[in-house]
Short mmCIF file of C-alpha atoms in Angstrom, two decimals:
data_model
loop_
_atom_site.label_atom_id
_atom_site.label_comp_id
_atom_site.label_asym_id
_atom_site.label_seq_id
_atom_site.Cartn_x
_atom_site.Cartn_y
_atom_site.Cartn_z
CA MET A 1 145.83 88.51 97.99
CA ASN A 2 144.85 92.55 96.72
CA ALA A 3 146.39 94.94 97.49
CA ILE A 4 144.18 97.80 98.70
CA SER A 5 144.96 101.70 99.35
CA LEU A 6 142.19 103.23 101.26
CA THR A 7 141.50 106.02 103.74
CA VAL A 8 140.08 104.85 107.05
CA ASN A 9 138.87 107.95 109.23
CA GLY A 10 140.82 110.49 107.77
CA THR A 11 144.12 107.51 107.68
CA PRO A 12 146.02 106.61 104.82
CA VAL A 13 145.22 102.51 104.93
CA ASN A 14 147.57 100.10 102.70
CA ALA A 15 146.99 96.59 103.41
CA SER A 16 146.89 92.94 101.80
CA VAL A 17 144.10 91.06 101.55
CA ALA A 18 142.15 87.93 100.98
CA PRO A 19 139.35 88.71 97.64
CA ARG A 20 136.44 87.20 100.32
CA THR A 21 137.08 89.48 103.30
CA HIS A 22 134.55 91.84 103.90
CA LEU A 23 135.16 95.43 105.08
CA ALA A 24 133.66 94.67 108.26
CA ASP A 25 135.97 91.88 108.99
CA PHE A 26 139.23 94.20 107.79
CA LEU A 27 138.29 96.87 109.95
CA ARG A 28 137.86 95.36 112.74
CA GLU A 29 140.30 92.56 112.69
CA HIS A 30 142.95 94.36 110.74
CA LEU A 31 142.47 97.85 111.83
CA GLY A 32 141.08 97.18 115.70
CA LEU A 33 137.92 99.38 115.15
CA THR A 34 135.73 97.06 116.85
CA GLY A 35 132.96 99.73 117.17
CA THR A 36 131.61 98.49 113.54
CA HIS A 37 129.02 95.77 114.99
CA LEU A 38 128.47 92.42 113.07
CA GLY A 39 124.81 90.99 113.65
CA CYS A 40 123.06 88.82 111.11
CA GLU A 41 126.04 89.34 108.66
CA GLN A 42 123.33 89.51 105.66
CA GLY A 43 123.02 93.30 105.36
CA VAL A 44 119.76 92.73 106.78
CA CYS A 45 119.84 94.31 110.72
CA GLY A 46 122.58 97.53 109.51
CA ALA A 47 124.82 97.13 112.90
CA CYS A 48 127.59 97.10 110.94
CA THR A 49 126.81 100.61 108.74
CA VAL A 50 129.47 102.93 108.10
CA MET A 51 129.95 105.25 105.70
CA ILE A 52 131.35 104.82 102.14
CA ASP A 53 132.47 107.71 99.87
CA GLY A 54 130.18 109.76 102.10
CA LYS A 55 127.34 107.02 101.83
CA PRO A 56 125.89 104.89 104.32
CA MET A 57 126.58 100.91 103.92
CA ARG A 58 126.38 97.72 104.97
CA SER A 59 130.33 96.99 105.88
CA CYS A 60 129.48 93.13 106.32
CA ILE A 61 128.46 92.31 102.69
CA ALA A 62 131.17 94.52 101.32
CA PHE A 63 134.60 93.49 100.20
CA ALA A 64 137.30 95.06 101.51
CA ALA A 65 139.27 94.68 98.33
CA THR A 66 136.58 96.71 96.58
CA CYS A 67 136.68 99.30 98.45
CA ASP A 68 140.54 99.97 97.07
CA GLY A 69 140.68 103.76 96.88
CA ALA A 70 137.56 104.59 99.13
CA GLU A 71 136.98 106.49 102.04
CA VAL A 72 135.59 104.53 104.99
CA ARG A 73 134.33 106.26 108.34
CA THR A 74 133.49 103.86 110.97
CA ILE A 75 131.70 105.17 114.20
CA GLU A 76 135.23 105.87 115.11
CA GLY A 77 135.72 108.55 112.82
CA PHE A 78 132.53 110.58 114.15
CA ALA A 79 134.44 111.29 117.73
CA ASP A 80 134.96 114.51 117.19
CA ASP A 81 131.78 115.64 114.94
CA ALA A 82 129.59 117.95 116.30
CA LEU A 83 126.48 116.60 114.90
CA MET A 84 127.64 112.81 116.04
CA GLY A 85 127.95 114.89 119.45
CA GLU A 86 124.66 115.93 119.51
CA LEU A 87 123.12 112.57 117.94
CA ARG A 88 125.26 110.78 120.87
CA GLU A 89 124.34 113.31 123.90
CA ALA A 90 120.25 113.10 122.55
CA PHE A 91 120.34 109.46 122.78
CA SER A 92 121.48 109.44 125.93
CA GLN A 93 118.68 112.11 127.14
CA HIS A 94 116.02 110.40 124.94
CA HIS A 95 116.82 106.47 126.60
CA ALA A 96 117.48 105.56 122.90
CA LEU A 97 119.90 102.25 123.72
CA GLN A 98 119.60 99.67 126.18
CA CYS A 99 122.28 96.48 125.45
CA GLY A 100 123.88 98.94 122.34
CA PHE A 101 124.83 96.64 120.36
CA CYS A 102 122.77 98.32 117.35
CA THR A 103 123.78 101.82 118.22
CA PRO A 104 126.74 102.86 116.34
CA GLY A 105 125.21 101.78 112.77
CA MET A 106 121.56 103.73 114.43
CA LEU A 107 124.29 106.51 115.14
CA VAL A 108 125.75 106.64 111.50
CA SER A 109 122.58 106.11 109.96
CA SER A 110 121.18 108.83 112.35
CA HIS A 111 123.52 111.00 111.03
CA ASP A 112 123.20 110.13 107.55
CA ILE A 113 119.43 110.80 107.79
CA VAL A 114 120.04 114.69 109.73
CA SER A 115 122.78 115.88 107.57
CA ARG A 116 120.88 114.69 104.18
CA MET A 117 117.67 115.56 105.18
CA GLY A 118 117.31 118.23 107.61
CA ALA A 119 114.36 118.96 109.40
CA ILE A 120 111.97 116.13 108.96
CA SER A 121 108.82 114.60 110.58
CA GLU A 122 108.70 110.99 112.73
CA GLN A 123 106.83 108.94 110.20
CA GLU A 124 109.76 110.26 108.10
CA ILE A 125 112.34 109.46 110.54
CA ARG A 126 111.26 105.96 111.08
CA ALA A 127 110.97 105.26 107.41
CA GLU A 128 114.92 106.16 106.76
CA LEU A 129 115.49 104.07 109.87
CA SER A 130 113.66 101.02 108.84
CA GLY A 131 116.92 99.30 107.87
CA ASN A 132 118.53 99.73 111.18
CA LEU A 133 116.98 97.19 113.45
CA CYS A 134 116.77 97.11 117.43
CA ARG A 135 115.73 94.49 119.94
CA CYS A 136 115.42 96.08 122.68
CA THR A 137 114.37 99.93 123.03
CA GLY A 138 111.14 99.25 120.64
CA TYR A 139 112.13 102.48 118.53
CA VAL A 140 110.29 105.58 120.61
CA GLY A 141 113.44 106.76 121.85
CA ILE A 142 115.38 106.56 118.67
CA VAL A 143 113.17 108.47 116.85
CA ASN A 144 112.82 111.06 119.42
CA ALA A 145 116.54 111.59 119.63
CA VAL A 146 116.98 111.69 115.85
CA HIS A 147 113.59 114.37 115.68
CA ALA A 148 115.23 116.55 118.66
CA VAL A 149 118.23 116.83 116.62
CA ALA A 150 116.77 117.21 113.48
CA GLU A 151 114.89 120.30 114.41
CA GLY A 152 116.32 123.41 112.32
CA LYS A 153 118.51 121.45 110.12
CA ALA A 154 118.77 122.51 106.29
CA ALA A 155 118.82 119.35 104.11
CA ALA A 156 121.68 118.95 101.65
CA GLY A 157 120.53 116.65 99.04
CA VAL A 158 123.10 113.54 97.93
CA SER A 159 122.47 112.02 94.25
CA VAL A 160 124.68 108.84 92.93
CA ALA A 161 125.38 108.39 89.57
CA VAL A 162 125.75 104.75 88.23
CA PRO A 163 128.77 103.80 85.66
CA ASP A 164 127.91 103.52 81.95
CA VAL A 165 127.43 99.74 81.47
CA GLY A 166 129.08 99.97 77.97
CA SER A 167 128.28 98.28 74.91
CA VAL A 168 125.80 95.40 74.94
CA GLY A 169 127.21 92.22 74.51
CA ALA A 170 130.82 93.56 74.94
CA GLY A 171 131.11 92.09 78.43
CA GLN A 172 131.09 94.99 80.01
CA GLY A 173 129.56 95.29 83.12
CA ALA A 174 128.92 97.56 86.58
CA PRO A 175 131.67 96.63 88.43
CA ILE A 176 131.04 95.49 92.51
CA ALA A 177 131.13 98.61 94.29
CA ALA A 178 131.45 100.98 91.21
CA LYS A 179 132.83 104.45 92.79
CA ALA A 180 130.46 107.15 92.01
CA PRO A 181 131.69 110.79 90.62
CA PRO A 182 133.23 113.30 92.71
CA PRO A 183 129.74 115.81 93.91
CA SER A 184 131.27 118.46 91.15
CA VAL A 185 130.66 115.89 88.40
CA ALA A 186 126.99 116.15 87.72
CA ALA A 187 124.89 114.10 85.54
CA PRO A 188 124.14 114.47 81.71
CA PRO A 189 120.98 117.13 82.10
CA LEU A 190 117.78 115.88 80.13
CA ALA A 191 115.56 117.51 77.82
CA SER A 192 112.61 115.62 79.04
CA ALA A 193 109.55 118.27 80.69
CA ALA A 194 109.40 118.74 84.55
CA PRO A 195 109.43 115.75 87.13
CA ILE A 196 105.88 114.78 87.66
CA LEU A 197 106.62 113.90 91.49
CA GLY A 198 108.29 117.03 92.68
CA ASP A 199 110.25 116.83 95.68
CA MET A 200 110.96 113.68 97.20
CA PRO A 201 112.74 113.83 100.55
CA GLY A 202 115.21 110.86 101.40
CA GLY A 203 114.66 109.84 97.65
CA SER A 204 117.68 108.88 95.98
CA THR A 205 119.03 109.08 92.43
CA LEU A 206 120.84 107.02 89.92
CA SER A 207 121.78 108.35 86.42
CA GLN A 208 123.24 106.15 83.64
CA SER A 209 123.26 105.65 79.81
CA VAL A 210 122.43 102.77 77.53
CA ARG A 211 123.62 101.51 74.29
CA ILE A 212 120.98 99.86 72.39
CA ALA A 213 122.19 98.08 69.47
CA ALA A 214 119.13 99.32 67.05
CA PRO A 215 118.98 102.93 65.36
CA VAL A 216 116.49 105.60 67.22
CA ASP A 217 113.63 104.96 64.42
CA ALA A 218 113.63 101.73 65.63
CA VAL A 219 114.48 101.80 69.30
CA TRP A 220 111.48 105.32 70.09
CA PRO A 221 108.36 103.88 68.64
CA ALA A 222 109.37 100.32 71.08
CA LEU A 223 109.78 102.81 74.32
CA LYS A 224 106.72 103.95 73.67
CA ASP A 225 105.20 100.29 73.30
CA MET A 226 104.17 99.68 77.09
CA ASP A 227 103.58 95.63 75.96
CA THR A 228 107.36 95.42 74.24
CA LEU A 229 108.59 97.26 77.57
CA ALA A 230 107.29 94.94 79.82
CA LEU A 231 107.93 91.69 77.93
CA CYS A 232 112.10 93.21 78.20
CA LEU A 233 112.08 94.32 81.68
CA PRO A 234 112.69 91.36 84.21
CA GLY A 235 109.88 91.06 86.48
CA ALA A 236 107.46 93.43 85.22
CA GLU A 237 103.78 92.53 84.64
CA LEU A 238 101.27 95.05 82.82
CA GLU A 239 98.09 94.74 83.31
CA SER A 240 96.50 98.14 81.58
CA PHE A 241 97.75 100.84 79.61
CA ASP A 242 95.32 103.36 78.42
CA GLY A 243 97.64 106.17 77.44
CA THR A 244 98.69 107.93 80.14
CA THR A 245 98.38 105.45 83.41
CA ALA A 246 99.67 102.65 83.35
CA ARG A 247 98.93 100.05 85.89
CA GLY A 248 100.86 96.60 86.81
CA ARG A 249 103.27 94.94 89.09
CA MET A 250 106.72 94.41 89.34
CA VAL A 251 108.10 91.18 91.05
CA VAL A 252 111.47 91.17 93.13
CA LYS A 253 113.17 88.44 95.00
CA PHE A 254 115.95 89.39 97.73
CA GLY A 255 117.03 86.27 98.80
CA PRO A 256 114.16 84.58 100.65
CA ILE A 257 112.27 87.45 100.76
CA LYS A 258 109.83 87.53 97.24
CA ALA A 259 107.71 91.25 96.95
CA GLY A 260 105.36 91.94 94.67
CA PHE A 261 104.60 95.90 94.43
CA GLY A 262 101.52 96.45 92.79
CA GLY A 263 100.63 100.07 91.93
CA GLU A 264 100.34 102.54 88.58
CA ALA A 265 102.16 105.10 86.61
CA GLN A 266 101.86 108.15 84.81
CA VAL A 267 103.59 108.27 81.36
CA ARG A 268 104.51 111.16 79.22
CA PHE A 269 105.95 111.55 76.09
CA ASP A 270 107.37 114.51 74.11
CA ASP A 271 108.00 112.97 70.27
CA ALA A 272 110.00 115.74 69.08
CA ALA A 273 112.75 115.70 71.68
CA ARG A 274 112.60 112.27 71.98
CA THR A 275 112.16 111.66 75.76
CA GLY A 276 109.57 110.80 78.36
CA THR A 277 108.94 110.29 81.66
CA VAL A 278 107.42 107.63 84.11
CA SER A 279 105.93 108.26 87.66
CA GLY A 280 104.18 106.21 90.57
CA ALA A 281 104.07 104.34 93.47
CA GLY A 282 103.04 100.60 94.45
CA ARG A 283 102.93 98.54 97.70
CA ASP A 284 104.04 94.91 98.68
CA GLY A 285 101.07 93.36 100.81
CA GLY A 286 103.55 90.62 102.00
CA SER A 287 106.39 92.88 103.86
CA GLY A 288 104.07 96.38 103.72
CA SER A 289 107.02 98.00 101.82
CA GLN A 290 106.59 100.84 99.32
CA VAL A 291 108.15 102.29 96.84
CA ARG A 292 107.84 105.42 95.09
CA GLY A 293 109.98 106.54 91.99
CA GLU A 294 110.15 108.38 88.72
CA ILE A 295 111.86 107.41 85.68
CA SER A 296 113.39 110.54 83.20
CA PHE A 297 114.92 108.99 79.66
CA ALA A 298 116.09 110.68 76.66
CA LEU A 299 117.08 109.00 73.44
CA ARG A 300 119.78 109.81 70.82
CA PRO A 301 121.71 108.89 68.01
CA ASP A 302 124.95 106.93 68.80
CA GLY A 303 126.25 105.73 65.43
CA ALA A 304 124.15 102.65 63.80
CA GLY A 305 122.54 102.49 67.40
CA SER A 306 121.04 104.32 70.00
CA LEU A 307 121.92 106.02 73.32
CA LEU A 308 119.06 106.07 76.10
CA ASP A 309 120.31 108.25 78.84
CA VAL A 310 118.30 107.63 82.16
CA THR A 311 117.35 109.28 85.03
CA LEU A 312 116.05 107.61 88.37
CA ARG A 313 114.62 108.99 91.49
CA TYR A 314 112.93 106.35 94.38
CA ARG A 315 112.34 105.64 97.51
CA ILE A 316 111.70 102.52 98.77
CA THR A 317 110.04 102.20 102.98
CA GLY A 318 109.61 99.38 105.16
CA ALA A 319 111.16 95.51 105.20
CA LEU A 320 113.09 96.27 101.97
CA ALA A 321 114.36 99.77 102.48
CA GLN A 322 118.01 98.42 103.52
CA PHE A 323 118.29 97.47 99.62
CA SER A 324 117.68 101.20 98.30
CA ARG A 325 120.77 102.66 98.47
CA GLY A 326 124.89 102.07 98.29
CA ALA A 327 126.38 100.28 95.64
CA LEU A 328 124.15 97.49 95.65
CA VAL A 329 121.32 98.91 93.90
CA GLN A 330 123.87 100.72 91.43
CA ASN A 331 125.32 97.39 90.54
CA LEU A 332 122.08 95.78 90.23
CA VAL A 333 120.61 98.60 88.15
CA GLY A 334 123.08 98.53 85.44
CA HIS A 335 123.04 95.06 85.08
CA LEU A 336 119.11 95.00 84.72
CA ALA A 337 119.54 97.76 82.11
CA GLU A 338 122.17 95.77 80.79
CA ILE A 339 119.58 92.61 80.19
CA PHE A 340 116.95 95.59 79.21
CA ALA A 341 118.41 96.67 76.36
CA ALA A 342 119.87 93.21 75.39
CA ASN A 343 116.14 92.53 75.22
CA LEU A 344 115.00 95.67 73.63
CA ALA A 345 117.91 95.12 70.76
CA SER A 346 116.97 91.39 70.05
CA ARG A 347 112.96 92.06 69.17
CA LEU A 348 113.86 95.33 66.98
CA GLY A 349 116.38 92.43 65.36
CA GLY A 350 119.58 94.79 66.30
CA SER A 351 121.50 96.22 63.55
CA GLY A 352 119.36 95.06 60.64
CA GLY A 353 118.28 91.50 61.42
CA ALA A 354 114.82 90.25 61.49
CA PRO A 355 112.88 91.04 65.05
CA ALA A 356 113.26 88.23 67.90
CA ALA A 357 111.18 87.29 70.45
CA ALA A 358 112.83 88.91 74.11
CA ALA A 359 113.00 85.83 76.23
CA ALA A 360 110.20 86.54 78.90
CA VAL A 361 111.14 86.94 82.60
CA ARG A 362 108.41 86.81 85.01
CA GLU A 363 110.46 87.48 88.61
CA LEU A 364 113.35 89.70 89.08
CA SER A 365 115.83 88.02 91.49
CA ALA A 366 118.44 90.36 92.99
CA PHE A 367 120.88 87.34 93.79
CA ALA A 368 121.16 86.66 90.00
CA LEU A 369 121.51 89.89 89.25
CA LEU A 370 124.57 90.38 91.81
CA LEU A 371 125.66 87.18 90.37
CA GLY A 372 125.91 88.41 87.24
CA ALA A 373 127.95 91.89 88.29
CA ALA A 374 130.09 89.76 90.07
CA ARG A 375 131.18 87.60 86.95
CA ALA A 376 131.38 90.59 85.25
CA TRP A 377 133.69 92.19 87.99
CA LEU A 378 135.67 89.15 88.22
CA LYS A 379 136.20 89.08 83.95
CA GLY A 380 137.53 92.44 84.09
CA LEU A 381 139.86 91.38 87.52
CA TRP A 382 141.30 88.89 85.55
CA GLY A 383 141.15 89.18 81.88
CA GLY A 384 144.18 91.66 81.54
CA ARG A 385 146.62 88.91 83.12
CA GLY A 386 147.48 86.71 80.86
CA THR A 387 148.58 82.93 82.11
CA GLY A 388 151.81 82.91 80.03
CA ALA A 389 152.90 80.64 77.45
#
C-alpha cells in the first residue's frame, strides 16, 4: 500500500491506496465523488476527465499513488465556480445533454477550453473537444453552448514544463505523472530566432534539457544532419531535405491505433549561437488527426558533454487529440528524448569512442515508451529501499 496526501476540491486528503488503484476509482469509491464517470477506462472517451494541478486529465489512466501531492478538482469542486455556472446554464439552454453520462467530463473540459482560450470559433471548439465523446447529442448543442459562454472571454495561456530526464545512461527517466513547476517558474529562454508559426491557440508547450554524452563541436554538426536525426529519432522517416524544407513522416502507435503523420517542416539554424527552429504540420489519413508544431533548441557545453535545451509547442486535433495533454505526454516526450540522446551519442561514439550505428526504429510505440517510463519510476520508487541483510 502507498500512503498519499493530496488536495481534492480544496480539502486535504490522506489515504493508503494500492499501487494499481486508479484515481477515478479512488475518487468514486474512497471519497464518494461519483460525479466522475467511468466509460471506456482506456483514456479515450473523456467521461472521467478531472483537473489535476490545473490541467484536464483522464482519471481512469492516472494512478492515485502518482497523484501524491497533487491538487485534484472534480466536477463537484466547481459547485460555486462562476464560469462553470455559465456553462451549466448554457448546456441546459442549448440542449447540450441527453443521457448525461459524458456531461461531467464534457463540462470540465469546456471549463478548461474557455478559461484557457477565451473567445474562439466553433471549429476550434470542436477540435478542442475532440477528446470527449458523446453518443447522444451529435455535439451541436454542446458546441453552441461552449461558444455562447466563450464569446467575449479573454484567453489565459498555459505551458507545461517537462522535468530534466537526467544524464543518458544514468538510469534516470521522467517519473510517471511528474509534476510541473508552479506557473511562476518559467522555462529557460532559448536564444533561437523568433518562432515561425506565431500564435498557436489551444496549443501545449513542453520544455526540457537533455544531456548528450558527446562534445558540442561533434553534436552541433549532427543536429544539422537531417539523415542522422531521422536515424536517431524513433518513428521518423526522412524523404527529402533541401537545406530549408524537410519532408517526411512520423509513425506512431497508440495501442490499437497506428498513425503515420506525413508532412513537411521549415528548418532554420544559427551556427554562431548554436540554435535552431523546426516548424511544420502533418496529417494522418487513417484517423484524420492533424498535428502542428514547432521545436526551438539551443546547444551548450556541459563539462565533457553537451546540454540540449528544447522547447516544443504543438497542437493535435482529431481522433488522437486525447493524447495531446497531461502527464502522459510529459512522460512519453521525456523518454523519447532520452532514446534520441542515447542514439545520437552512440552514433558520435560517446566521449571519445569510435562512432557506432544507432538502432533504426521505424515505429514509435506510445505503449513501449510508457512502459519504459514506468520502469524508470518503479526503479526510483524501490531503488532506495534496502532488503536488509
